[in-house]
CSV table of C-alpha atoms in Angstrom, one decimal:
chain,number,residue,atom,x,y,z
A,1047,MET,CA,-39.2,-7.7,-18.4
A,1048,LEU,CA,-40.1,-7.3,-15.1
A,1049,ASP,CA,-41.6,-3.7,-14.7
A,1050,TYR,CA,-39.3,-2.7,-11.7
A,1051,ILE,CA,-36.6,-4.5,-13.2
A,1052,LYS,CA,-36.9,-1.9,-16.2
A,1053,THR,CA,-36.9,1.4,-14.3
A,1054,THR,CA,-33.7,0.1,-12.5
A,1055,MET,CA,-32.2,0.3,-15.9
A,1056,ARG,CA,-33.9,3.3,-16.8
A,1057,ASN,CA,-32.0,5.1,-14.1
A,1058,LEU,CA,-29.5,3.4,-14.0
A,1059,GLU,CA,-29.0,4.3,-17.5
A,1060,LYS,CA,-29.0,8.4,-16.9
A,1061,ASN,CA,-27.3,8.1,-14.0
A,1062,GLY,CA,-24.2,7.7,-17.2
A,1063,ILE,CA,-23.7,3.3,-15.7
A,1064,LYS,CA,-24.9,1.5,-18.4
A,1065,PRO,CA,-27.0,-1.3,-18.0
A,1066,TYR,CA,-27.5,-4.8,-20.1
A,1067,TYR,CA,-30.1,-8.0,-19.2
A,1068,ALA,CA,-29.8,-11.2,-19.4
A,1069,GLU,CA,-32.9,-13.9,-19.1
A,1070,SER,CA,-30.8,-16.3,-17.1
A,1071,ARG,CA,-26.9,-17.2,-15.7
A,1072,GLU,CA,-26.7,-18.9,-19.0
A,1073,ASP,CA,-27.0,-16.1,-21.3
A,1074,VAL,CA,-24.5,-14.0,-18.9
A,1075,VAL,CA,-20.9,-15.7,-20.8
A,1076,PRO,CA,-21.9,-14.5,-24.3
A,1077,LEU,CA,-23.1,-11.3,-23.6
A,1078,ILE,CA,-19.5,-10.6,-21.5
A,1079,LYS,CA,-18.0,-12.1,-24.3
A,1080,THR,CA,-19.4,-9.3,-26.5
A,1081,LEU,CA,-18.3,-6.8,-23.6
A,1082,ILE,CA,-14.2,-7.5,-23.9
A,1083,SER,CA,-11.7,-8.5,-26.2
A,1084,LYS,CA,-9.7,-11.4,-26.2
A,1085,GLY,CA,-5.6,-10.4,-24.5
A,1086,GLU,CA,-7.2,-7.7,-22.6
A,1087,SER,CA,-6.0,-7.5,-18.1
A,1088,VAL,CA,-9.3,-9.2,-16.4
A,1089,SER,CA,-9.6,-9.4,-12.4
A,1090,ASN,CA,-12.2,-9.3,-9.7
A,1091,GLY,CA,-13.3,-9.0,-6.8
A,1092,GLY,CA,-15.1,-12.1,-4.6
A,1093,SER,CA,-18.3,-12.9,-5.5
A,1094,GLU,CA,-20.7,-15.8,-5.4
A,1095,THR,CA,-22.8,-14.4,-8.1
A,1096,LEU,CA,-19.9,-14.7,-10.7
A,1097,LYS,CA,-19.0,-17.9,-9.6
A,1098,GLU,CA,-22.9,-18.7,-10.5
A,1099,CYS,CA,-22.9,-17.3,-14.0
A,1100,LYS,CA,-19.4,-19.3,-14.7
A,1101,VAL,CA,-17.8,-16.2,-15.4
A,1102,PHE,CA,-14.6,-17.5,-13.2
A,1103,ASP,CA,-14.3,-20.1,-15.7
A,1104,LEU,CA,-14.6,-17.4,-19.4
A,1105,ILE,CA,-12.0,-15.4,-17.8
A,1106,LYS,CA,-9.7,-17.9,-17.1
A,1107,ASN,CA,-9.5,-20.0,-19.5
A,1108,GLY,CA,-6.3,-18.7,-21.1
A,1109,ASP,CA,-7.9,-15.5,-23.8
A,1110,TYR,CA,-7.1,-13.2,-21.0
A,1111,ASP,CA,-5.0,-11.2,-19.1
A,1112,PHE,CA,-6.3,-12.8,-15.8
A,1113,ILE,CA,-4.7,-11.2,-12.5
A,1114,ASP,CA,-5.2,-14.1,-10.5
A,1115,ARG,CA,-4.9,-12.9,-6.6
A,1116,THR,CA,-5.8,-16.4,-5.1
A,1117,GLY,CA,-3.6,-18.1,-2.1
A,1118,LEU,CA,-1.6,-14.5,-2.4
A,1119,GLU,CA,0.1,-13.8,1.0
A,1120,GLY,CA,1.8,-10.8,1.5
A,1121,GLU,CA,3.7,-8.1,-0.6
A,1122,GLU,CA,2.8,-10.5,-3.6
A,1123,LEU,CA,-1.4,-9.9,-2.3
A,1124,ARG,CA,-0.5,-5.9,-3.1
A,1125,GLN,CA,1.1,-6.5,-5.9
A,1126,ALA,CA,-1.7,-8.1,-7.3
A,1127,TYR,CA,-4.3,-5.7,-6.6
A,1128,ILE,CA,-2.3,-3.2,-7.2
A,1129,ARG,CA,-2.5,-3.7,-10.9
A,1130,ALA,CA,-5.9,-4.5,-10.9
A,1131,TYR,CA,-6.8,-0.7,-10.3
A,1132,GLY,CA,-4.8,-0.7,-14.0
A,1133,CYS,CA,-6.8,-3.8,-15.3
A,1134,ASP,CA,-8.2,-3.0,-18.2
A,1135,THR,CA,-12.0,-4.8,-16.9
A,1136,TYR,CA,-12.5,-5.7,-13.4
A,1137,PHE,CA,-15.4,-7.9,-12.6
A,1138,CYS,CA,-17.8,-8.0,-9.3
A,1139,SER,CA,-21.0,-8.1,-8.3
A,1140,SER,CA,-22.8,-5.0,-6.3
A,1141,ASN,CA,-24.4,-5.6,-2.7
A,1142,ALA,CA,-27.8,-3.8,-3.8
A,1143,VAL,CA,-28.9,-1.6,-6.5
A,1144,THR,CA,-31.7,1.1,-6.4
A,1145,GLN,CA,-34.6,1.9,-9.0
A,1146,MET,CA,-33.1,4.7,-8.6
A,1147,GLY,CA,-29.9,3.8,-10.2
A,1148,GLU,CA,-27.6,3.5,-8.0
A,1149,LEU,CA,-25.2,1.2,-6.6
A,1150,TYR,CA,-24.6,0.2,-2.3
A,1151,ASN,CA,-21.3,-1.5,-2.3
A,1152,VAL,CA,-19.9,-2.6,1.5
A,1153,ASP,CA,-16.3,-3.8,1.9
A,1154,GLY,CA,-14.1,-5.1,4.2
A,1155,ASN,CA,-10.7,-5.4,2.9
A,1156,SER,CA,-12.0,-2.3,-0.4
A,1157,ASN,CA,-9.7,-3.8,-2.8
A,1158,ARG,CA,-13.6,-4.3,-4.6
A,1159,VAL,CA,-15.1,-0.2,-4.2
A,1160,SER,CA,-11.6,1.1,-4.4
A,1161,CYS,CA,-12.1,-0.9,-8.3
A,1162,ILE,CA,-15.0,0.3,-8.5
A,1163,VAL,CA,-14.8,4.5,-8.4
A,1164,TYR,CA,-10.9,4.7,-10.0
A,1165,GLY,CA,-8.8,2.6,-11.8
A,1166,PRO,CA,-9.9,0.2,-14.2
A,1167,ARG,CA,-11.0,1.0,-17.2
A,1168,GLN,CA,-13.9,-0.9,-17.7
A,1169,ILE,CA,-16.2,-2.7,-13.9
A,1170,ILE,CA,-18.7,-5.5,-15.1
A,1171,MET,CA,-20.9,-6.4,-12.4
A,1172,VAL,CA,-23.6,-9.2,-12.5
A,1173,VAL,CA,-26.2,-8.5,-10.6
A,1174,GLY,CA,-29.7,-10.9,-10.2
A,1175,LYS,CA,-32.7,-8.8,-9.5
A,1176,ASN,CA,-33.2,-10.1,-5.6
A,1177,LYS,CA,-30.3,-7.2,-5.0
A,1178,ILE,CA,-32.8,-4.4,-6.6
A,1179,VAL,CA,-34.2,-2.4,-4.0
A,1180,PRO,CA,-36.4,1.0,-4.0
A,1181,THR,CA,-34.0,3.0,-2.4
A,1182,ILE,CA,-30.5,3.8,-0.7
A,1183,THR,CA,-32.6,2.9,2.8
A,1184,GLU,CA,-33.5,-0.5,1.6
A,1185,ALA,CA,-30.0,-1.0,0.4
A,1186,VAL,CA,-28.4,-0.8,3.5
A,1187,GLU,CA,-31.3,-2.9,5.7
A,1188,ARG,CA,-30.6,-4.8,2.5
A,1189,VAL,CA,-26.0,-5.6,3.5
A,1190,LYS,CA,-26.6,-6.0,6.9
A,1191,LYS,CA,-29.3,-9.2,5.9
A,1192,CYS,CA,-29.3,-10.6,3.2
A,1193,ALA,CA,-25.0,-9.6,2.2
A,1194,ALA,CA,-23.2,-9.4,5.2
A,1195,PRO,CA,-23.9,-12.7,7.9
A,1196,PRO,CA,-23.9,-15.2,4.6
A,1197,ASN,CA,-20.3,-13.9,3.3
A,1198,THR,CA,-18.6,-13.5,7.0
A,1199,VAL,CA,-19.8,-17.2,7.7
A,1200,ARG,CA,-19.1,-18.2,3.5
A,1201,LEU,CA,-14.9,-16.7,5.2
A,1202,ASN,CA,-15.5,-18.2,8.6
A,1203,LEU,CA,-15.5,-14.7,10.6
A,1204,ASP,CA,-16.2,-15.0,14.0
A,1205,THR,CA,-18.5,-11.8,14.0
A,1206,PRO,CA,-21.8,-11.2,15.8
A,1207,CYS,CA,-24.0,-11.5,12.0
A,1208,SER,CA,-22.5,-15.0,11.6
A,1209,LYS,CA,-24.3,-16.1,14.5
A,1210,THR,CA,-27.5,-14.1,14.4
A,1211,GLY,CA,-28.6,-14.0,11.1
A,1212,GLU,CA,-28.7,-10.1,11.0
A,1213,CYS,CA,-26.2,-7.5,12.2
A,1214,VAL,CA,-26.6,-5.9,16.3
A,1215,SER,CA,-26.8,-2.2,14.9
A,1216,LEU,CA,-30.7,-3.6,13.7
A,1217,LYS,CA,-31.9,-3.8,17.4
A,1218,ASN,CA,-30.9,0.4,17.7
A,1219,GLU,CA,-33.3,2.6,17.1
A,1220,ASN,CA,-32.4,4.9,14.1
A,1221,SER,CA,-29.7,2.7,13.3
A,1222,LEU,CA,-27.2,5.0,10.7
A,1223,ILE,CA,-25.5,3.4,8.3
A,1224,CYS,CA,-22.1,2.8,9.5
A,1225,ASP,CA,-23.1,1.3,12.7
A,1226,GLY,CA,-22.4,-2.3,13.8
A,1227,CYS,CA,-20.4,-4.4,15.5
A,1228,ALA,CA,-16.6,-3.9,17.2
A,1229,SER,CA,-15.1,-6.9,16.3
A,1230,ASP,CA,-11.7,-7.3,14.4
A,1231,ARG,CA,-13.3,-9.9,12.0
A,1232,ARG,CA,-16.0,-6.8,11.0
A,1233,ILE,CA,-16.3,-6.5,6.9
A,1234,CYS,CA,-18.8,-3.7,7.0
A,1235,CYS,CA,-15.3,-1.0,6.9
A,1236,ASN,CA,-16.2,1.0,3.4
A,1237,PHE,CA,-19.1,2.0,2.2
A,1238,VAL,CA,-19.9,3.1,-1.2
A,1239,ILE,CA,-22.7,4.3,-3.1
A,1240,SER,CA,-22.6,4.9,-6.6
A,1241,ALA,CA,-24.6,7.7,-8.2
A,1242,LYS,CA,-24.2,10.4,-10.9
A,1243,GLN,CA,-21.1,9.5,-13.2
A,1244,ARG,CA,-18.5,12.2,-15.0
A,1245,HIS,CA,-17.4,9.0,-16.9
A,1246,LYS,CA,-19.9,7.3,-19.0
A,1247,ASP,CA,-21.0,3.6,-19.0
A,1248,ARG,CA,-16.9,3.0,-17.8
A,1249,ILE,CA,-19.7,0.6,-14.8
A,1250,LYS,CA,-21.5,-1.6,-17.1
A,1251,VAL,CA,-24.2,-3.4,-15.0
A,1252,ILE,CA,-25.3,-7.0,-16.1
A,1253,ILE,CA,-28.9,-7.6,-15.1
A,1254,VAL,CA,-30.1,-11.6,-14.7
A,1255,ASN,CA,-33.5,-12.6,-14.1
A,1256,GLU,CA,-32.3,-14.8,-11.2
A,1257,ASN,CA,-31.8,-14.8,-7.7
A,1258,LEU,CA,-28.2,-14.3,-7.1
A,1259,GLY,CA,-25.2,-14.3,-5.1
A,1260,TYR,CA,-26.0,-12.8,-1.3
């Protein structure tokens, strides 16, 4: 195991966040099966990492009460989001994980970050080693350069970063965490840093020794 992954896992543990290690993406689903039980209610945030690790295939296979928001709109979508807050396990990734043991996440709609903060009985995050950064400063920069721009492209959102490949705020001297464009399609709306946790081990982070997602 790489030293910076060991450091990250040790500091996550200190912060009350339970770390796990997977050598490859193929190891993720077998590990998750040990952390959830058949019949549990499960839901998820949007995530390329979960897709790449075939987590969606697992939770949709009929063994779990899957709260699926795919294709829903209006009140039906709202009700699916509300049900997700009360689910047993919520799956997502993290935009960045610091070696200090903090999680940094930025959302537009913000159903994901709100579930991370409170609601589901447990959160299981799957994170590639490419998302580990030294500090929150680098985590902020990572989102502005590596996470938000490709996500706007994936979602077909007409924002400045979808065209330039990085946040317009990076051109500013001493750019602040919440600085960004004025687009109505902006996806960087709510910013959440998860540090020391009161509810020990509610958040579980599986660090995969591969580059995954954005």
